[in-house]
């Protein structure tokens, strides 16, 4: 079964006040620069995709760029259904580097003047580009927002500081806003306050990975709206284990029982040289799941982007950003002791079910040690779990 990216229909959006606000953003062209912010699952990517489809259907020159290769693949598949050419969606780096016939070092980005010189040489200003849509904008450096607005009639950016996983070079929302506002008095700021993706139970668990000083992530209105919308589901399951064999046996049954799109998320991509613990790298977990007999895709920054995705996908926390899955599984939580946005991003990819495996052999690295005990269901890996009826072979 292939991976399917879920996108709310226009009818579904019309059914809620927050959805109606999203529709206004999709149709609003009365700005030079716009910034849309909101918690995970609030609809930032959805708005950008629908804007892309509308402007393309109106024969305007429009492009959508984002940071993650996996998200590009998912958006391209959606856009293709709406007859949007695949080349209109890409990572920022692929688009920019092809445009200037050069490179863009994210860790050491060019100065604003260097970008202007490179773009002027390619005469981008005279290509009549109507709109640039930037998704996951918090992970691109400030120079992008200092320069690109001068080459497009409009810039539309989706960003959230709480989901920034590249703080060494990413721009804060305040920096993005300042750059967009300085280019024109036709600036718009949109705020989305409802979480359309997660259940109440998943979000209440996940936000504990973010410091309470982050007002967006800890906005109690998010939980209230999830309750009002009856977005309820099972409490996240935290599976404890002391040996890998028990974890693997439990994991296999969890995978067999999982419904819909399934993400298995790891903090690392390639298998590290000093390998100490099972479940930390995409390469190792992908091989493990393949040996269990599952058809599974994998991706990390040093791997080729798959042409298509199976419904089981092994990838990193960072590479999953912007995407969503019916079920999310984290094979090993004991990697960071301190609170980390990466865990928050990983857990909020889940639409319905969340499984976290907790290695009790290393209690010194246990980021959920102080979580509220009523926000998750703890069970030992040795607990007997059974296959769903659909998995019984007769």
mmCIF file of C-alpha atoms in Angstrom:
data_model
loop_
_atom_site.group_PDB
_atom_site.id
_atom_site.type_symbol
_atom_site.label_atom_id
_atom_site.label_comp_id
_atom_site.label_asym_id
_atom_site.label_seq_id
_atom_site.Cartn_x
_atom_site.Cartn_y
_atom_site.Cartn_z
ATOM 1 C CA UNK A 1 0.000 0.000 0.000
ATOM 2 C CA UNK A 2 1.499 3.420 -0.935
ATOM 3 C CA UNK A 3 1.794 6.428 1.338
ATOM 4 C CA UNK A 4 -1.135 8.854 1.155
ATOM 5 C CA UNK A 5 -0.814 12.506 2.177
ATOM 6 C CA UNK A 6 -3.978 13.787 3.862
ATOM 7 C CA UNK A 7 -5.247 17.210 2.823
ATOM 8 C CA UNK A 8 -8.512 18.648 4.155
ATOM 9 C CA UNK A 9 -11.098 19.432 1.505
ATOM 10 C CA UNK A 10 -12.502 22.911 0.978
ATOM 11 C CA UNK A 11 -15.820 21.622 2.344
ATOM 12 C CA UNK A 12 -14.130 20.456 5.558
ATOM 13 C CA UNK A 13 -12.504 23.857 5.986
ATOM 14 C CA UNK A 14 -15.813 25.662 5.493
ATOM 15 C CA UNK A 15 -17.237 23.669 8.416
ATOM 16 C CA UNK A 16 -15.154 25.453 11.106
ATOM 17 C CA UNK A 17 -14.321 29.102 11.895
ATOM 18 C CA UNK A 18 -10.586 28.303 11.705
ATOM 19 C CA UNK A 19 -11.117 26.613 8.360
ATOM 20 C CA UNK A 20 -12.950 29.665 7.044
ATOM 21 C CA UNK A 21 -9.972 31.792 8.088
ATOM 22 C CA UNK A 22 -7.709 29.421 6.122
ATOM 23 C CA UNK A 23 -9.917 29.911 3.061
ATOM 24 C CA UNK A 24 -9.493 33.684 3.391
ATOM 25 C CA UNK A 25 -5.718 33.243 3.439
ATOM 26 C CA UNK A 26 -5.879 31.038 0.357
ATOM 27 C CA UNK A 27 -7.727 33.722 -1.627
ATOM 28 C CA UNK A 28 -6.101 36.875 -0.221
ATOM 29 C CA UNK A 29 -3.681 38.576 -2.642
ATOM 30 C CA UNK A 30 -3.735 42.021 -1.014
ATOM 31 C CA UNK A 31 -0.201 41.971 0.369
ATOM 32 C CA UNK A 32 3.435 42.118 -0.670
ATOM 33 C CA UNK A 33 4.660 40.021 2.235
ATOM 34 C CA UNK A 34 2.682 37.664 4.483
ATOM 35 C CA UNK A 35 3.592 35.448 7.426
ATOM 36 C CA UNK A 36 1.328 32.673 8.692
ATOM 37 C CA UNK A 37 2.163 31.148 12.069
ATOM 38 C CA UNK A 38 0.644 28.428 14.194
ATOM 39 C CA UNK A 39 1.235 25.234 16.124
ATOM 40 C CA UNK A 40 1.905 21.857 14.448
ATOM 41 C CA UNK A 41 -1.063 20.713 12.379
ATOM 42 C CA UNK A 42 -2.650 24.158 12.256
ATOM 43 C CA UNK A 43 -2.803 24.246 8.450
ATOM 44 C CA UNK A 44 0.215 26.325 7.380
ATOM 45 C CA UNK A 45 1.263 23.820 4.706
ATOM 46 C CA UNK A 46 -2.354 23.264 3.652
ATOM 47 C CA UNK A 47 -2.825 26.973 2.970
ATOM 48 C CA UNK A 48 0.388 27.098 0.926
ATOM 49 C CA UNK A 49 -0.623 24.091 -1.178
ATOM 50 C CA UNK A 50 -4.041 25.523 -1.953
ATOM 51 C CA UNK A 51 -2.501 28.893 -2.832
ATOM 52 C CA UNK A 52 -0.115 27.079 -5.177
ATOM 53 C CA UNK A 53 -2.997 25.280 -6.899
ATOM 54 C CA UNK A 54 -5.104 28.432 -7.259
ATOM 55 C CA UNK A 55 -2.332 30.612 -8.654
ATOM 56 C CA UNK A 56 -1.135 27.888 -11.013
ATOM 57 C CA UNK A 57 -4.676 27.416 -12.331
ATOM 58 C CA UNK A 58 -4.791 31.155 -12.948
ATOM 59 C CA UNK A 59 -1.650 30.798 -15.100
ATOM 60 C CA UNK A 60 0.538 32.820 -12.700
ATOM 61 C CA UNK A 61 4.218 32.111 -12.193
ATOM 62 C CA UNK A 62 4.323 30.679 -8.688
ATOM 63 C CA UNK A 63 6.731 28.451 -6.812
ATOM 64 C CA UNK A 64 6.603 26.633 -3.476
ATOM 65 C CA UNK A 65 9.865 25.885 -1.671
ATOM 66 C CA UNK A 66 10.479 24.149 1.639
ATOM 67 C CA UNK A 67 13.386 22.690 3.573
ATOM 68 C CA UNK A 68 12.619 18.957 3.605
ATOM 69 C CA UNK A 69 12.982 16.562 0.647
ATOM 70 C CA UNK A 70 10.317 14.175 1.950
ATOM 71 C CA UNK A 71 7.802 17.001 2.251
ATOM 72 C CA UNK A 72 8.575 18.072 -1.323
ATOM 73 C CA UNK A 73 7.765 14.560 -2.553
ATOM 74 C CA UNK A 74 4.468 14.520 -0.663
ATOM 75 C CA UNK A 75 3.445 17.991 -1.893
ATOM 76 C CA UNK A 76 4.401 17.149 -5.478
ATOM 77 C CA UNK A 77 2.143 14.100 -5.368
ATOM 78 C CA UNK A 78 -0.738 16.223 -4.117
ATOM 79 C CA UNK A 79 -0.071 19.020 -6.595
ATOM 80 C CA UNK A 80 0.072 16.535 -9.467
ATOM 81 C CA UNK A 81 -3.508 15.519 -8.738
ATOM 82 C CA UNK A 82 -4.431 19.193 -9.156
ATOM 83 C CA UNK A 83 -2.416 19.403 -12.416
ATOM 84 C CA UNK A 84 0.345 21.523 -10.916
ATOM 85 C CA UNK A 85 3.696 20.777 -12.629
ATOM 86 C CA UNK A 86 6.156 19.034 -10.316
ATOM 87 C CA UNK A 87 8.868 21.617 -11.032
ATOM 88 C CA UNK A 88 6.850 24.273 -9.196
ATOM 89 C CA UNK A 89 7.629 22.495 -5.896
ATOM 90 C CA UNK A 90 11.160 21.894 -4.629
ATOM 91 C CA UNK A 91 13.476 22.392 -1.717
ATOM 92 C CA UNK A 92 14.773 25.934 -1.411
ATOM 93 C CA UNK A 93 18.321 24.734 -1.946
ATOM 94 C CA UNK A 94 17.565 22.851 -5.171
ATOM 95 C CA UNK A 95 15.666 25.829 -6.614
ATOM 96 C CA UNK A 96 18.245 28.454 -5.624
ATOM 97 C CA UNK A 97 21.312 26.452 -6.651
ATOM 98 C CA UNK A 98 19.844 25.662 -10.079
ATOM 99 C CA UNK A 99 18.819 29.270 -10.498
ATOM 100 C CA UNK A 100 22.298 30.707 -9.945
ATOM 101 C CA UNK A 101 24.296 27.696 -11.186
ATOM 102 C CA UNK A 102 26.038 27.631 -7.851
ATOM 103 C CA UNK A 103 25.724 26.549 -4.261
ATOM 104 C CA UNK A 104 24.144 27.651 -0.986
ATOM 105 C CA UNK A 105 25.891 26.619 2.222
ATOM 106 C CA UNK A 106 23.200 26.631 4.876
ATOM 107 C CA UNK A 107 25.684 26.524 7.748
ATOM 108 C CA UNK A 108 27.604 29.457 6.254
ATOM 109 C CA UNK A 109 25.035 31.280 4.090
ATOM 110 C CA UNK A 110 25.928 34.089 1.702
ATOM 111 C CA UNK A 111 25.502 37.701 2.662
ATOM 112 C CA UNK A 112 22.457 39.562 1.376
ATOM 113 C CA UNK A 113 24.641 41.457 -1.102
ATOM 114 C CA UNK A 114 26.169 38.229 -2.422
ATOM 115 C CA UNK A 115 22.674 36.839 -3.010
ATOM 116 C CA UNK A 116 21.579 40.024 -4.790
ATOM 117 C CA UNK A 117 24.624 39.926 -7.064
ATOM 118 C CA UNK A 118 24.006 36.281 -7.968
ATOM 119 C CA UNK A 119 20.292 36.790 -8.631
ATOM 120 C CA UNK A 120 20.730 40.008 -10.602
ATOM 121 C CA UNK A 121 23.179 38.174 -12.826
ATOM 122 C CA UNK A 122 20.383 35.706 -13.669
ATOM 123 C CA UNK A 123 17.907 38.550 -14.299
ATOM 124 C CA UNK A 124 15.342 37.110 -11.884
ATOM 125 C CA UNK A 125 13.772 40.540 -11.462
ATOM 126 C CA UNK A 126 12.488 40.495 -15.052
ATOM 127 C CA UNK A 127 10.980 37.005 -14.977
ATOM 128 C CA UNK A 128 7.587 38.285 -13.778
ATOM 129 C CA UNK A 129 7.414 35.933 -10.796
ATOM 130 C CA UNK A 130 4.092 36.511 -9.044
ATOM 131 C CA UNK A 131 4.483 34.662 -5.765
ATOM 132 C CA UNK A 132 7.003 32.648 -3.774
ATOM 133 C CA UNK A 133 5.555 30.344 -1.138
ATOM 134 C CA UNK A 134 7.988 29.319 1.608
ATOM 135 C CA UNK A 135 6.937 26.449 3.877
ATOM 136 C CA UNK A 136 8.778 25.584 7.119
ATOM 137 C CA UNK A 137 10.359 29.010 6.809
ATOM 138 C CA UNK A 138 11.903 28.999 10.278
ATOM 139 C CA UNK A 139 14.707 26.720 9.073
ATOM 140 C CA UNK A 140 16.001 29.019 6.321
ATOM 141 C CA UNK A 141 18.559 31.737 7.198
ATOM 142 C CA UNK A 142 17.590 35.428 7.570
ATOM 143 C CA UNK A 143 19.370 36.437 4.337
ATOM 144 C CA UNK A 144 16.646 34.628 2.355
ATOM 145 C CA UNK A 145 14.031 37.063 3.668
ATOM 146 C CA UNK A 146 16.299 40.071 3.342
ATOM 147 C CA UNK A 147 16.718 39.443 -0.405
ATOM 148 C CA UNK A 148 13.978 37.403 -2.097
ATOM 149 C CA UNK A 149 11.025 39.792 -1.534
ATOM 150 C CA UNK A 150 12.499 42.225 -4.061
ATOM 151 C CA UNK A 151 12.211 39.654 -6.883
ATOM 152 C CA UNK A 152 8.588 38.537 -6.395
ATOM 153 C CA UNK A 153 5.328 40.441 -6.388
ATOM 154 C CA UNK A 154 4.369 38.560 -3.231
ATOM 155 C CA UNK A 155 6.106 36.404 -0.586
ATOM 156 C CA UNK A 156 3.981 34.068 1.551
ATOM 157 C CA UNK A 157 5.815 32.380 4.463
ATOM 158 C CA UNK A 158 4.681 29.701 6.919
ATOM 159 C CA UNK A 159 6.814 29.432 10.072
ATOM 160 C CA UNK A 160 6.765 28.367 13.720
ATOM 161 C CA UNK A 161 9.602 28.950 16.200
ATOM 162 C CA UNK A 162 8.471 25.905 18.208
ATOM 163 C CA UNK A 163 9.300 23.620 15.276
ATOM 164 C CA UNK A 164 12.697 25.081 14.431
ATOM 165 C CA UNK A 165 15.189 22.191 14.365
ATOM 166 C CA UNK A 166 18.070 24.101 12.720
ATOM 167 C CA UNK A 167 18.575 26.943 15.237
ATOM 168 C CA UNK A 168 22.216 27.465 14.211
ATOM 169 C CA UNK A 169 21.144 29.030 10.924
ATOM 170 C CA UNK A 170 17.344 29.347 10.919
ATOM 171 C CA UNK A 171 15.470 32.644 11.158
ATOM 172 C CA UNK A 172 13.158 33.481 14.019
ATOM 173 C CA UNK A 173 9.614 34.532 13.115
ATOM 174 C CA UNK A 174 10.417 38.002 14.410
ATOM 175 C CA UNK A 175 13.304 38.298 11.936
ATOM 176 C CA UNK A 176 11.133 37.072 9.063
ATOM 177 C CA UNK A 177 8.416 39.550 9.975
ATOM 178 C CA UNK A 178 10.849 42.447 10.200
ATOM 179 C CA UNK A 179 12.284 41.685 6.741
ATOM 180 C CA UNK A 180 8.875 41.310 5.099
ATOM 181 C CA UNK A 181 7.523 44.435 6.774
ATOM 182 C CA UNK A 182 10.543 46.518 5.758
ATOM 183 C CA UNK A 183 9.946 45.846 2.063
ATOM 184 C CA UNK A 184 6.434 47.271 1.967
ATOM 185 C CA UNK A 185 3.583 48.593 4.092
ATOM 186 C CA UNK A 186 1.434 45.891 2.466
ATOM 187 C CA UNK A 187 2.317 43.281 5.079
ATOM 188 C CA UNK A 188 -0.070 40.701 6.546
ATOM 189 C CA UNK A 189 0.325 38.511 9.640
ATOM 190 C CA UNK A 190 -1.971 35.508 9.957
ATOM 191 C CA UNK A 191 -2.224 33.324 13.062
ATOM 192 C CA UNK A 192 -3.756 29.868 13.042
ATOM 193 C CA UNK A 193 -4.817 28.708 16.497
ATOM 194 C CA UNK A 194 -6.354 25.298 15.908
ATOM 195 C CA UNK A 195 -4.582 21.958 15.608
ATOM 196 C CA UNK A 196 -6.232 19.944 12.813
ATOM 197 C CA UNK A 197 -3.788 17.009 12.986
ATOM 198 C CA UNK A 198 -3.282 15.731 16.508
ATOM 199 C CA UNK A 199 -5.659 14.315 19.045
ATOM 200 C CA UNK A 200 -6.038 15.982 22.431
ATOM 201 C CA UNK A 201 -4.107 13.112 24.022
ATOM 202 C CA UNK A 202 -1.169 13.259 21.605
ATOM 203 C CA UNK A 203 -0.708 17.018 21.804
ATOM 204 C CA UNK A 204 -0.965 17.092 25.605
ATOM 205 C CA UNK A 205 1.846 14.527 25.757
ATOM 206 C CA UNK A 206 4.018 16.058 23.020
ATOM 207 C CA UNK A 207 4.079 19.636 24.276
ATOM 208 C CA UNK A 208 5.981 18.506 27.391
ATOM 209 C CA UNK A 209 9.098 18.356 25.204
ATOM 210 C CA UNK A 210 8.861 22.146 24.814
ATOM 211 C CA UNK A 211 9.661 24.595 27.651
ATOM 212 C CA UNK A 212 6.583 26.241 29.111
ATOM 213 C CA UNK A 213 8.074 29.587 28.159
ATOM 214 C CA UNK A 214 7.017 28.801 24.572
ATOM 215 C CA UNK A 215 3.574 30.388 24.667
ATOM 216 C CA UNK A 216 2.527 29.079 21.251
ATOM 217 C CA UNK A 217 3.158 25.419 22.100
ATOM 218 C CA UNK A 218 1.640 25.764 25.584
ATOM 219 C CA UNK A 219 -1.407 27.782 24.566
ATOM 220 C CA UNK A 220 -4.246 26.119 26.489
ATOM 221 C CA UNK A 221 -6.654 27.202 23.752
ATOM 222 C CA UNK A 222 -5.119 24.526 21.504
ATOM 223 C CA UNK A 223 -6.246 21.773 23.872
ATOM 224 C CA UNK A 224 -9.622 23.404 24.412
ATOM 225 C CA UNK A 225 -10.271 23.506 20.670
ATOM 226 C CA UNK A 226 -9.203 19.877 20.268
ATOM 227 C CA UNK A 227 -11.739 18.933 22.935
ATOM 228 C CA UNK A 228 -14.434 21.096 21.364
ATOM 229 C CA UNK A 229 -13.802 19.443 17.988
ATOM 230 C CA UNK A 230 -13.898 16.003 19.670
ATOM 231 C CA UNK A 231 -10.385 15.244 18.419
ATOM 232 C CA UNK A 232 -9.904 12.409 20.896
ATOM 233 C CA UNK A 233 -7.841 9.253 20.611
ATOM 234 C CA UNK A 234 -5.800 6.740 22.576
ATOM 235 C CA UNK A 235 -3.297 7.987 25.137
ATOM 236 C CA UNK A 236 0.259 7.683 23.759
ATOM 237 C CA UNK A 237 1.819 4.336 24.646
ATOM 238 C CA UNK A 238 5.252 4.346 26.277
ATOM 239 C CA UNK A 239 6.724 0.845 26.033
ATOM 240 C CA UNK A 240 9.496 0.124 28.538
ATOM 241 C CA UNK A 241 12.221 -2.431 27.880
ATOM 242 C CA UNK A 242 15.616 -3.532 29.180
ATOM 243 C CA UNK A 243 16.721 -5.733 26.303
ATOM 244 C CA UNK A 244 16.463 -5.124 22.564
ATOM 245 C CA UNK A 245 14.942 -8.530 21.829
ATOM 246 C CA UNK A 246 11.841 -7.695 23.878
ATOM 247 C CA UNK A 247 11.587 -4.294 22.183
ATOM 248 C CA UNK A 248 11.851 -5.833 18.715
ATOM 249 C CA UNK A 249 9.177 -8.457 19.381
ATOM 250 C CA UNK A 250 6.799 -5.777 20.630
ATOM 251 C CA UNK A 251 7.692 -3.470 17.738
ATOM 252 C CA UNK A 252 6.881 -6.136 15.151
ATOM 253 C CA UNK A 253 3.373 -6.629 16.486
ATOM 254 C CA UNK A 254 2.865 -2.863 16.788
ATOM 255 C CA UNK A 255 3.781 -2.472 13.125
ATOM 256 C CA UNK A 256 1.422 -5.266 12.110
ATOM 257 C CA UNK A 257 -1.448 -3.687 14.031
ATOM 258 C CA UNK A 258 -0.769 -0.111 12.894
ATOM 259 C CA UNK A 259 -3.303 1.509 10.566
ATOM 260 C CA UNK A 260 -2.772 3.939 7.696
ATOM 261 C CA UNK A 261 0.539 5.710 7.072
ATOM 262 C CA UNK A 262 3.189 4.705 9.611
ATOM 263 C CA UNK A 263 6.342 6.694 10.456
ATOM 264 C CA UNK A 264 9.187 5.109 12.391
ATOM 265 C CA UNK A 265 11.270 8.087 13.515
ATOM 266 C CA UNK A 266 14.898 8.144 14.666
ATOM 267 C CA UNK A 267 17.206 10.957 15.828
ATOM 268 C CA UNK A 268 20.063 9.835 13.543
ATOM 269 C CA UNK A 269 20.257 8.986 9.846
ATOM 270 C CA UNK A 270 23.319 6.858 9.039
ATOM 271 C CA UNK A 271 24.508 4.224 11.502
ATOM 272 C CA UNK A 272 27.109 5.984 13.705
ATOM 273 C CA UNK A 273 30.610 4.579 14.070
ATOM 274 C CA UNK A 274 30.411 4.460 17.855
ATOM 275 C CA UNK A 275 27.151 2.548 17.880
ATOM 276 C CA UNK A 276 25.883 1.897 21.391
ATOM 277 C CA UNK A 277 22.121 1.536 21.365
ATOM 278 C CA UNK A 278 19.589 -0.034 19.018
ATOM 279 C CA UNK A 279 16.906 2.203 17.566
ATOM 280 C CA UNK A 280 18.809 5.459 17.112
ATOM 281 C CA UNK A 281 19.584 5.404 13.370
ATOM 282 C CA UNK A 282 17.415 5.198 10.262
ATOM 283 C CA UNK A 283 19.779 2.771 8.510
ATOM 284 C CA UNK A 284 19.716 0.261 11.355
ATOM 285 C CA UNK A 285 15.970 0.460 12.008
ATOM 286 C CA UNK A 286 15.163 0.229 8.294
ATOM 287 C CA UNK A 287 17.188 -2.980 8.019
ATOM 288 C CA UNK A 288 15.498 -4.354 11.154
ATOM 289 C CA UNK A 289 11.985 -3.711 9.826
ATOM 290 C CA UNK A 290 12.792 -5.066 6.386
ATOM 291 C CA UNK A 291 13.984 -8.282 8.040
ATOM 292 C CA UNK A 292 10.599 -8.482 9.760
ATOM 293 C CA UNK A 293 9.027 -8.760 6.305
ATOM 294 C CA UNK A 294 7.605 -5.251 5.860
ATOM 295 C CA UNK A 295 7.835 -3.167 2.685
ATOM 296 C CA UNK A 296 9.352 0.016 4.089
ATOM 297 C CA UNK A 297 10.844 3.218 2.653
ATOM 298 C CA UNK A 298 13.704 5.111 4.237
ATOM 299 C CA UNK A 299 15.170 8.568 3.971
ATOM 300 C CA UNK A 300 17.768 10.717 5.684
ATOM 301 C CA UNK A 301 20.002 13.557 4.530
ATOM 302 C CA UNK A 302 22.708 11.224 3.195
ATOM 303 C CA UNK A 303 20.311 8.874 1.368
ATOM 304 C CA UNK A 304 18.637 9.225 -2.009
ATOM 305 C CA UNK A 305 15.107 10.613 -1.988
ATOM 306 C CA UNK A 306 12.743 7.715 -2.777
ATOM 307 C CA UNK A 307 10.647 8.113 -5.909
ATOM 308 C CA UNK A 308 7.598 6.950 -4.007
ATOM 309 C CA UNK A 309 6.816 6.091 -0.416
ATOM 310 C CA UNK A 310 5.460 2.898 1.082
ATOM 311 C CA UNK A 311 2.973 3.292 3.897
ATOM 312 C CA UNK A 312 5.791 2.351 6.312
ATOM 313 C CA UNK A 313 8.490 5.053 6.306
ATOM 314 C CA UNK A 314 11.670 5.160 8.406
ATOM 315 C CA UNK A 315 13.190 8.618 8.602
ATOM 316 C CA UNK A 316 14.688 11.155 11.005
ATOM 317 C CA UNK A 317 12.831 13.577 13.234
ATOM 318 C CA UNK A 318 14.045 16.475 11.102
ATOM 319 C CA UNK A 319 13.163 14.885 7.758
ATOM 320 C CA UNK A 320 9.611 14.158 8.929
ATOM 321 C CA UNK A 321 8.957 17.808 9.712
ATOM 322 C CA UNK A 322 5.955 19.204 7.876
ATOM 323 C CA UNK A 323 4.501 15.740 7.274
ATOM 324 C CA UNK A 324 1.875 13.732 9.124
ATOM 325 C CA UNK A 325 1.183 10.037 9.653
ATOM 326 C CA UNK A 326 -1.709 8.050 11.090
ATOM 327 C CA UNK A 327 0.722 6.239 13.409
ATOM 328 C CA UNK A 328 4.108 7.386 14.693
ATOM 329 C CA UNK A 329 6.576 5.008 16.344
ATOM 330 C CA UNK A 330 9.802 6.092 18.066
ATOM 331 C CA UNK A 331 11.992 2.993 18.611
ATOM 332 C CA UNK A 332 14.112 4.603 21.305
ATOM 333 C CA UNK A 333 13.404 7.753 23.284
ATOM 334 C CA UNK A 334 16.609 7.702 25.375
ATOM 335 C CA UNK A 335 18.791 9.954 23.268
ATOM 336 C CA UNK A 336 18.508 13.447 24.722
ATOM 337 C CA UNK A 337 18.126 14.037 28.441
ATOM 338 C CA UNK A 338 17.221 17.687 28.049
ATOM 339 C CA UNK A 339 13.944 18.889 26.559
ATOM 340 C CA UNK A 340 14.243 19.019 22.773
ATOM 341 C CA UNK A 341 12.154 20.500 19.984
ATOM 342 C CA UNK A 342 13.056 17.461 17.878
ATOM 343 C CA UNK A 343 11.010 15.190 20.135
ATOM 344 C CA UNK A 344 8.127 17.659 19.960
ATOM 345 C CA UNK A 345 8.300 17.677 16.148
ATOM 346 C CA UNK A 346 8.483 13.869 16.030
ATOM 347 C CA UNK A 347 5.484 13.273 18.301
ATOM 348 C CA UNK A 348 3.284 15.875 16.624
ATOM 349 C CA UNK A 349 3.547 14.043 13.287
ATOM 350 C CA UNK A 350 0.925 11.589 14.644
ATOM 351 C CA UNK A 351 -2.710 11.907 13.616
ATOM 352 C CA UNK A 352 -4.043 9.021 15.696
ATOM 353 C CA UNK A 353 -1.572 6.760 17.515
ATOM 354 C CA UNK A 354 1.819 7.384 19.096
ATOM 355 C CA UNK A 355 4.171 4.673 20.406
ATOM 356 C CA UNK A 356 7.389 5.542 22.232
ATOM 357 C CA UNK A 357 9.936 2.911 23.311
ATOM 358 C CA UNK A 358 11.784 3.733 26.519
ATOM 359 C CA UNK A 359 15.084 1.997 27.312
ATOM 360 C CA UNK A 360 15.241 1.468 31.086
ATOM 361 C CA UNK A 361 18.898 0.389 30.931
ATOM 362 C CA UNK A 362 19.990 4.036 30.569
ATOM 363 C CA UNK A 363 17.843 6.024 33.039
ATOM 364 C CA UNK A 364 20.311 8.909 32.909
ATOM 365 C CA UNK A 365 18.980 9.731 29.409
ATOM 366 C CA UNK A 366 15.236 9.769 29.941
ATOM 367 C CA UNK A 367 13.531 12.927 28.647
ATOM 368 C CA UNK A 368 10.050 11.845 29.809
ATOM 369 C CA UNK A 369 11.054 11.057 33.382
ATOM 370 C CA UNK A 370 9.232 14.136 34.704
ATOM 371 C CA UNK A 371 6.218 14.019 32.375
ATOM 372 C CA UNK A 372 2.744 13.992 33.894
ATOM 373 C CA UNK A 373 1.943 10.318 34.426
ATOM 374 C CA UNK A 374 -1.638 10.651 33.196
ATOM 375 C CA UNK A 375 -0.474 11.825 29.744
ATOM 376 C CA UNK A 376 0.737 8.376 28.641
ATOM 377 C CA UNK A 377 0.081 4.684 29.122
ATOM 378 C CA UNK A 378 3.203 2.850 30.285
ATOM 379 C CA UNK A 379 3.562 -0.862 29.556
ATOM 380 C CA UNK A 380 6.510 -3.284 29.565
ATOM 381 C CA UNK A 381 7.614 -4.701 26.222
ATOM 382 C CA UNK A 382 7.004 -8.158 27.602
ATOM 383 C CA UNK A 383 3.270 -7.363 27.783
ATOM 384 C CA UNK A 384 1.376 -9.808 25.603
ATOM 385 C CA UNK A 385 -0.220 -7.942 22.713
ATOM 386 C CA UNK A 386 -2.195 -9.663 19.989
ATOM 387 C CA UNK A 387 -2.615 -9.083 16.295
ATOM 388 C CA UNK A 388 -5.746 -7.417 15.024
ATOM 389 C CA UNK A 389 -8.283 -9.685 13.354
ATOM 390 C CA UNK A 390 -7.233 -8.481 9.911
ATOM 391 C CA UNK A 391 -3.729 -9.877 10.503
ATOM 392 C CA UNK A 392 -4.849 -13.430 11.252
ATOM 393 C CA UNK A 393 -3.794 -15.574 8.294
ATOM 394 C CA UNK A 394 -6.713 -17.770 7.293
#
